[in-house]
Tab-separated table of C-alpha atoms in Angstrom:
chain	number	residue	atom	x	y	z
I	1	UNK	CA	9.256	-19.333	-20.884
I	2	UNK	CA	12.825	-20.256	-19.960
I	3	UNK	CA	16.284	-19.952	-21.431
I	4	UNK	CA	17.717	-22.799	-23.545
I	5	UNK	CA	19.572	-24.247	-20.549
I	6	UNK	CA	16.344	-24.363	-18.551
I	7	UNK	CA	17.157	-21.482	-16.183
I	8	UNK	CA	14.425	-18.943	-15.434
I	9	UNK	CA	14.027	-16.202	-18.013
I	10	UNK	CA	12.617	-13.577	-15.660
I	11	UNK	CA	13.675	-12.226	-12.277
I	12	UNK	CA	12.004	-9.798	-9.885
I	13	UNK	CA	12.814	-8.779	-6.339
I	14	UNK	CA	11.676	-7.091	-3.179
I	15	UNK	CA	14.134	-4.646	-1.625
I	16	UNK	CA	13.426	-3.972	2.043
I	17	UNK	CA	15.144	-3.733	5.419
I	18	UNK	CA	14.093	-6.034	7.012
I	19	UNK	CA	12.736	-8.356	4.324
I	20	UNK	CA	12.171	-11.688	6.075
I	21	UNK	CA	8.537	-10.861	6.915
I	22	UNK	CA	7.524	-10.382	3.291
I	23	UNK	CA	4.626	-12.298	1.763
I	24	UNK	CA	5.428	-11.004	-1.729
I	25	UNK	CA	7.514	-14.012	-2.875
I	26	UNK	CA	4.592	-16.343	-2.235
I	27	UNK	CA	2.210	-14.160	-4.240
I	28	UNK	CA	4.473	-13.460	-7.201
I	29	UNK	CA	5.664	-17.032	-7.545
I	30	UNK	CA	2.014	-18.084	-7.751
I	31	UNK	CA	1.442	-15.404	-10.389
I	32	UNK	CA	4.387	-16.615	-12.496
I	33	UNK	CA	2.971	-20.139	-12.364
I	34	UNK	CA	-0.550	-18.975	-13.278
I	35	UNK	CA	0.763	-16.943	-16.234
I	36	UNK	CA	2.946	-19.823	-17.460
I	37	UNK	CA	6.116	-17.766	-17.064
I	38	UNK	CA	9.356	-19.241	-15.739
I	39	UNK	CA	10.364	-16.530	-13.325
I	40	UNK	CA	11.805	-16.025	-9.862
I	41	UNK	CA	10.929	-13.536	-7.143
I	42	UNK	CA	13.185	-13.065	-4.128
I	43	UNK	CA	12.938	-10.824	-1.076
I	44	UNK	CA	16.340	-9.286	-0.379
I	45	UNK	CA	17.408	-7.345	2.651
I	46	UNK	CA	18.980	-4.168	1.314
I	47	UNK	CA	20.483	-1.703	3.769
I	48	UNK	CA	19.874	1.982	2.974
I	49	UNK	CA	23.517	2.524	2.056
I	50	UNK	CA	23.320	-0.326	-0.471
I	51	UNK	CA	20.172	0.870	-2.231
I	52	UNK	CA	21.886	2.740	-5.118
I	53	UNK	CA	23.866	-0.332	-6.139
I	54	UNK	CA	20.852	-2.616	-5.771
I	55	UNK	CA	18.727	-0.338	-7.954
I	56	UNK	CA	21.459	-0.146	-10.594
I	57	UNK	CA	21.561	-3.954	-10.689
I	58	UNK	CA	17.950	-3.967	-11.914
I	59	UNK	CA	19.199	-2.853	-15.335
I	60	UNK	CA	20.598	-6.334	-16.019
I	61	UNK	CA	19.047	-8.401	-18.846
I	62	UNK	CA	16.264	-10.670	-17.649
I	63	UNK	CA	15.427	-8.530	-14.624
I	64	UNK	CA	11.841	-7.290	-14.686
I	65	UNK	CA	12.199	-4.920	-11.747
I	66	UNK	CA	11.556	-4.794	-8.040
I	67	UNK	CA	9.103	-3.917	-5.328
I	68	UNK	CA	10.279	-1.510	-2.651
I	69	UNK	CA	9.221	-1.530	0.973
I	70	UNK	CA	10.423	0.263	4.072
I	71	UNK	CA	12.711	2.191	4.199
I	72	UNK	CA	13.326	2.638	0.454
I	73	UNK	CA	10.141	4.043	-1.087
I	74	UNK	CA	11.232	7.665	-0.981
I	75	UNK	CA	15.005	7.182	-1.166
I	76	UNK	CA	14.722	5.488	-4.560
I	77	UNK	CA	13.102	8.462	-6.303
I	78	UNK	CA	16.321	10.175	-7.517
I	79	UNK	CA	17.798	6.849	-8.664
I	80	UNK	CA	15.201	6.269	-11.394
I	81	UNK	CA	14.940	7.439	-14.994
I	82	UNK	CA	11.229	8.273	-14.917
I	83	UNK	CA	8.244	8.326	-12.567
I	84	UNK	CA	4.534	7.745	-12.998
I	85	UNK	CA	2.117	10.518	-12.117
I	86	UNK	CA	1.066	8.528	-9.040
I	87	UNK	CA	4.654	8.142	-7.833
I	88	UNK	CA	5.260	11.865	-8.257
I	89	UNK	CA	2.042	12.808	-6.477
I	90	UNK	CA	2.582	10.397	-3.583
I	91	UNK	CA	6.301	11.127	-3.384
I	92	UNK	CA	7.129	7.434	-3.075
I	93	UNK	CA	7.835	4.413	-5.292
I	94	UNK	CA	6.883	0.848	-4.436
I	95	UNK	CA	7.418	-0.667	-7.893
I	96	UNK	CA	10.376	-0.298	-10.257
I	97	UNK	CA	9.872	-1.485	-13.833
I	98	UNK	CA	12.890	-2.271	-16.033
I	99	UNK	CA	12.445	-1.669	-19.747
I	100	UNK	CA	15.395	-1.704	-22.164
I	101	UNK	CA	17.892	-0.496	-19.602
I	102	UNK	CA	15.627	2.243	-18.248
I	103	UNK	CA	14.074	2.169	-14.781
I	104	UNK	CA	10.547	3.514	-14.328
I	105	UNK	CA	9.146	4.166	-10.858
I	106	UNK	CA	5.476	3.601	-10.059
I	107	UNK	CA	3.255	3.518	-6.990
I	108	UNK	CA	0.739	0.658	-6.972
I	109	UNK	CA	-0.127	1.173	-3.288
I	110	UNK	CA	-2.561	3.941	-4.222
I	111	UNK	CA	-4.618	2.031	-6.836
I	112	UNK	CA	-4.181	-1.118	-4.738
I	113	UNK	CA	-5.998	0.566	-1.865
I	114	UNK	CA	-8.687	1.839	-4.227
I	115	UNK	CA	-9.358	-1.647	-5.595
I	116	UNK	CA	-9.315	-3.189	-2.107
I	117	UNK	CA	-11.907	-0.687	-0.927
I	118	UNK	CA	-14.154	-1.628	-3.854
I	119	UNK	CA	-13.843	-5.270	-2.817
I	120	UNK	CA	-14.657	-4.344	0.788
I	121	UNK	CA	-17.918	-2.776	-0.352
I	122	UNK	CA	-16.978	0.870	0.057
I	123	UNK	CA	-19.309	3.098	-1.969
I	124	UNK	CA	-17.445	5.966	-3.614
I	125	UNK	CA	-19.908	8.798	-3.183
I	126	UNK	CA	-18.642	12.096	-4.532
I	127	UNK	CA	-17.578	14.451	-1.747
I	128	UNK	CA	-17.690	11.820	1.018
I	129	UNK	CA	-15.720	12.512	4.184
I	130	UNK	CA	-12.757	10.208	4.842
I	131	UNK	CA	-10.349	10.194	7.783
I	132	UNK	CA	-6.794	8.907	7.268
I	133	UNK	CA	-4.744	8.012	10.353
I	134	UNK	CA	-0.990	8.478	10.007
I	135	UNK	CA	1.381	10.753	8.121
I	136	UNK	CA	3.982	8.500	6.492
I	137	UNK	CA	4.321	7.068	3.003
I	138	UNK	CA	1.310	4.783	3.413
I	139	UNK	CA	-0.815	7.768	4.409
I	140	UNK	CA	0.349	9.696	1.353
I	141	UNK	CA	-0.665	6.790	-0.889
I	142	UNK	CA	-4.062	6.685	0.808
I	143	UNK	CA	-4.586	10.427	0.346
I	144	UNK	CA	-3.734	10.085	-3.341
I	145	UNK	CA	-6.182	7.225	-3.881
I	146	UNK	CA	-8.998	8.845	-1.952
I	147	UNK	CA	-8.739	12.436	-3.069
I	148	UNK	CA	-8.348	11.406	-6.724
I	149	UNK	CA	-11.541	9.406	-6.083
I	150	UNK	CA	-13.318	12.675	-5.253
I	151	UNK	CA	-13.312	12.167	-1.496
I	152	UNK	CA	-12.678	14.903	1.066
I	153	UNK	CA	-9.782	13.703	3.210
I	154	UNK	CA	-8.873	14.673	6.758
I	155	UNK	CA	-5.412	13.534	7.890
I	156	UNK	CA	-5.094	12.830	11.618
I	157	UNK	CA	-1.728	12.164	13.233
I	158	UNK	CA	-0.299	12.364	16.746
I	159	UNK	CA	2.149	14.956	15.454
I	160	UNK	CA	-0.165	17.429	13.776
I	161	UNK	CA	2.679	19.142	11.925
I	162	UNK	CA	3.350	15.965	9.905
I	163	UNK	CA	-0.300	15.728	8.917
I	164	UNK	CA	-0.245	19.394	7.948
I	165	UNK	CA	2.788	18.732	5.734
I	166	UNK	CA	0.787	16.176	3.728
I	167	UNK	CA	-2.099	18.602	3.314
I	168	UNK	CA	0.273	21.379	2.270
I	169	UNK	CA	2.086	19.154	-0.240
I	170	UNK	CA	-1.074	17.821	-1.840
I	171	UNK	CA	-2.167	19.508	-5.049
I	172	UNK	CA	-5.733	18.323	-5.503
I	173	UNK	CA	-6.728	17.487	-9.095
I	174	UNK	CA	-10.096	19.127	-8.381
I	175	UNK	CA	-10.342	22.001	-5.926
I	176	UNK	CA	-13.865	20.890	-4.944
I	177	UNK	CA	-12.375	17.978	-2.948
I	178	UNK	CA	-10.080	18.973	-0.125
I	179	UNK	CA	-7.259	17.504	1.948
I	180	UNK	CA	-7.000	18.970	5.427
I	181	UNK	CA	-5.158	18.142	8.644
I	182	UNK	CA	-6.846	18.266	12.031
I	183	UNK	CA	-6.273	16.993	15.559
I	184	UNK	CA	-8.320	13.889	16.347
I	185	UNK	CA	-10.889	15.690	18.497
I	186	UNK	CA	-11.730	18.072	15.624
I	187	UNK	CA	-12.006	15.493	12.801
I	188	UNK	CA	-15.436	14.973	11.182
I	189	UNK	CA	-16.240	11.643	12.860
I	190	UNK	CA	-20.013	12.123	12.761
I	191	UNK	CA	-20.015	12.374	8.939
I	192	UNK	CA	-17.138	10.079	7.963
I	193	UNK	CA	-17.911	7.293	5.481
I	194	UNK	CA	-14.470	5.700	5.790
I	195	UNK	CA	-11.560	5.579	8.233
I	196	UNK	CA	-8.217	4.292	6.937
I	197	UNK	CA	-5.432	3.378	9.335
I	198	UNK	CA	-2.175	4.090	7.511
I	199	UNK	CA	-0.150	4.395	10.702
I	200	UNK	CA	2.258	1.900	12.271
I	201	UNK	CA	0.152	1.451	15.406
I	202	UNK	CA	-0.378	-2.215	16.231
I	203	UNK	CA	2.527	-3.608	14.226
I	204	UNK	CA	4.709	-4.691	17.109
I	205	UNK	CA	2.030	-4.762	19.785
I	206	UNK	CA	-1.352	-6.313	18.875
I	207	UNK	CA	-2.956	-4.443	21.777
I	208	UNK	CA	-1.843	-1.095	20.396
I	209	UNK	CA	-4.308	1.040	18.478
I	210	UNK	CA	-4.007	4.341	16.585
I	211	UNK	CA	-7.337	5.579	17.881
I	212	UNK	CA	-9.190	5.991	21.153
I	213	UNK	CA	-12.296	3.796	20.943
I	214	UNK	CA	-14.506	6.723	21.951
I	215	UNK	CA	-13.978	8.229	18.480
I	216	UNK	CA	-15.315	5.042	16.898
I	217	UNK	CA	-18.614	5.472	18.740
I	218	UNK	CA	-19.081	8.820	16.981
I	219	UNK	CA	-18.987	7.253	13.511
I	220	UNK	CA	-22.167	6.510	11.523
I	221	UNK	CA	-23.191	2.850	11.387
I	222	UNK	CA	-22.386	2.714	7.652
I	223	UNK	CA	-18.727	3.689	8.150
I	224	UNK	CA	-16.038	1.260	6.985
I	225	UNK	CA	-12.843	1.033	9.044
I	226	UNK	CA	-9.969	-0.154	6.833
I	227	UNK	CA	-6.723	-1.096	8.576
I	228	UNK	CA	-3.738	-1.371	6.220
I	229	UNK	CA	-2.112	-3.715	8.731
I	230	UNK	CA	-2.607	-7.377	7.757
I	231	UNK	CA	-0.559	-9.107	10.459
I	232	UNK	CA	-2.310	-9.806	12.767
I	233	UNK	CA	-5.385	-10.530	10.664
I	234	UNK	CA	-7.584	-8.815	13.247
I	235	UNK	CA	-6.126	-5.774	14.938
I	236	UNK	CA	-7.362	-4.086	18.075
I	237	UNK	CA	-8.689	-1.256	15.907
I	238	UNK	CA	-10.767	-3.754	13.933
I	239	UNK	CA	-12.056	-5.466	17.079
I	240	UNK	CA	-13.107	-2.194	18.646
I	241	UNK	CA	-14.691	-0.994	15.398
I	242	UNK	CA	-16.801	-4.133	15.186
I	243	UNK	CA	-17.745	-3.781	18.843
I	244	UNK	CA	-19.048	-0.325	17.917
I	245	UNK	CA	-21.224	-1.892	15.203
I	246	UNK	CA	-18.995	-0.910	12.270
I	247	UNK	CA	-17.622	-2.887	9.347
I	248	UNK	CA	-13.865	-3.450	9.491
I	249	UNK	CA	-11.305	-4.950	7.081
I	250	UNK	CA	-7.559	-5.612	7.250
I	251	UNK	CA	-4.975	-4.762	4.603
I	252	UNK	CA	-4.627	-8.149	2.944
I	253	UNK	CA	-6.736	-7.056	-0.019
I	254	UNK	CA	-4.553	-4.003	-0.589
I	255	UNK	CA	-1.446	-6.183	-0.413
I	256	UNK	CA	-2.818	-8.513	-3.103
I	257	UNK	CA	-4.069	-5.744	-5.376
I	258	UNK	CA	-0.824	-3.755	-5.314
I	259	UNK	CA	1.073	-6.964	-6.113
I	260	UNK	CA	-1.236	-7.740	-9.025
I	261	UNK	CA	-0.675	-4.292	-10.512
I	262	UNK	CA	3.099	-4.568	-10.124
I	263	UNK	CA	3.126	-8.001	-11.781
I	264	UNK	CA	1.086	-6.672	-14.693
I	265	UNK	CA	3.496	-3.754	-15.129
I	266	UNK	CA	6.453	-6.156	-15.276
I	267	UNK	CA	5.011	-8.889	-17.475
I	268	UNK	CA	1.891	-7.595	-19.206
I	269	UNK	CA	0.008	-10.574	-17.750
I	270	UNK	CA	-3.284	-9.666	-16.084
I	271	UNK	CA	-3.408	-12.337	-13.375
I	272	UNK	CA	-6.641	-12.366	-11.302
I	273	UNK	CA	-6.300	-10.964	-7.797
I	274	UNK	CA	-7.685	-14.260	-6.487
I	275	UNK	CA	-4.387	-15.922	-7.438
I	276	UNK	CA	-2.511	-13.526	-5.156
I	277	UNK	CA	-5.018	-13.896	-2.324
I	278	UNK	CA	-5.116	-17.689	-2.569
I	279	UNK	CA	-1.331	-17.766	-2.279
I	280	UNK	CA	-1.694	-16.240	1.184
I	281	UNK	CA	-3.906	-18.956	2.663
I	282	UNK	CA	-2.616	-21.263	5.408
I	283	UNK	CA	0.273	-18.973	6.193
I	284	UNK	CA	2.689	-19.465	9.033
I	285	UNK	CA	2.852	-16.102	10.767
I	286	UNK	CA	6.197	-14.540	9.739
I	287	UNK	CA	5.872	-11.819	12.351
I	288	UNK	CA	4.586	-8.248	12.163
I	289	UNK	CA	4.447	-6.635	8.746
I	290	UNK	CA	4.699	-2.877	8.233
I	291	UNK	CA	1.578	-0.989	7.152
I	292	UNK	CA	1.481	-0.699	3.406
I	293	UNK	CA	4.499	-2.976	3.084
I	294	UNK	CA	4.998	-5.713	0.534
């Protein structure tokens, strides 16, 4: 669909600072083409001070909305007219949807992680033990996805107080499944079915890891190690996990799934996740990408 003069009828954006690393334009442009929609998607660098004006601009006719990445996911909350239950629970927005002049905030990182874990072969056994590394917005999205999926979650972070803040803020939908915060040495490694890296470790230094390899040797052979980082494609954490005989996956699947859900919210078109993933093949490395970023 296009306007009578041939210009695109739909526009969507990524707001981030920085934004040059983003792979989202490639994915969403492929989705527009697959859905037969004449739309544009642009990654814009938006400084924190400029976020209110940039969000207000999303109310213009023809604008579908925007994705948000660092550092805007929490700052945008008071600028929106409504929030999804996931956005409220996580305390962060990564997708803004424009409908009739109103801006609705959603968080597709949480269900995006859930769907990526399904694809990676993770078996969602009720009451399974999961360890989440990190205590930022990506970790909060992970806790939401996992605990709502009836998993017991232990948050591990170098600064224990930040992990404790997540556990204290979380209001579990079912009291049978807990969110706790522990130092690394006290986490339930011997019984963990899944370890999710939601920290920034390894982003700027491929030899950096969020976890001492000795902890990996304590994990059961069936444990999946899921690293939200997708650049580089194989992180040190993944290499060391595989050396310990474990399965390991990067965050590319989560990136594609959260994009698919955002695109569906904007357009109503249910584009297969394969379209988003195929758009990421043969990439020229744009540099490190933040964990959980778009």
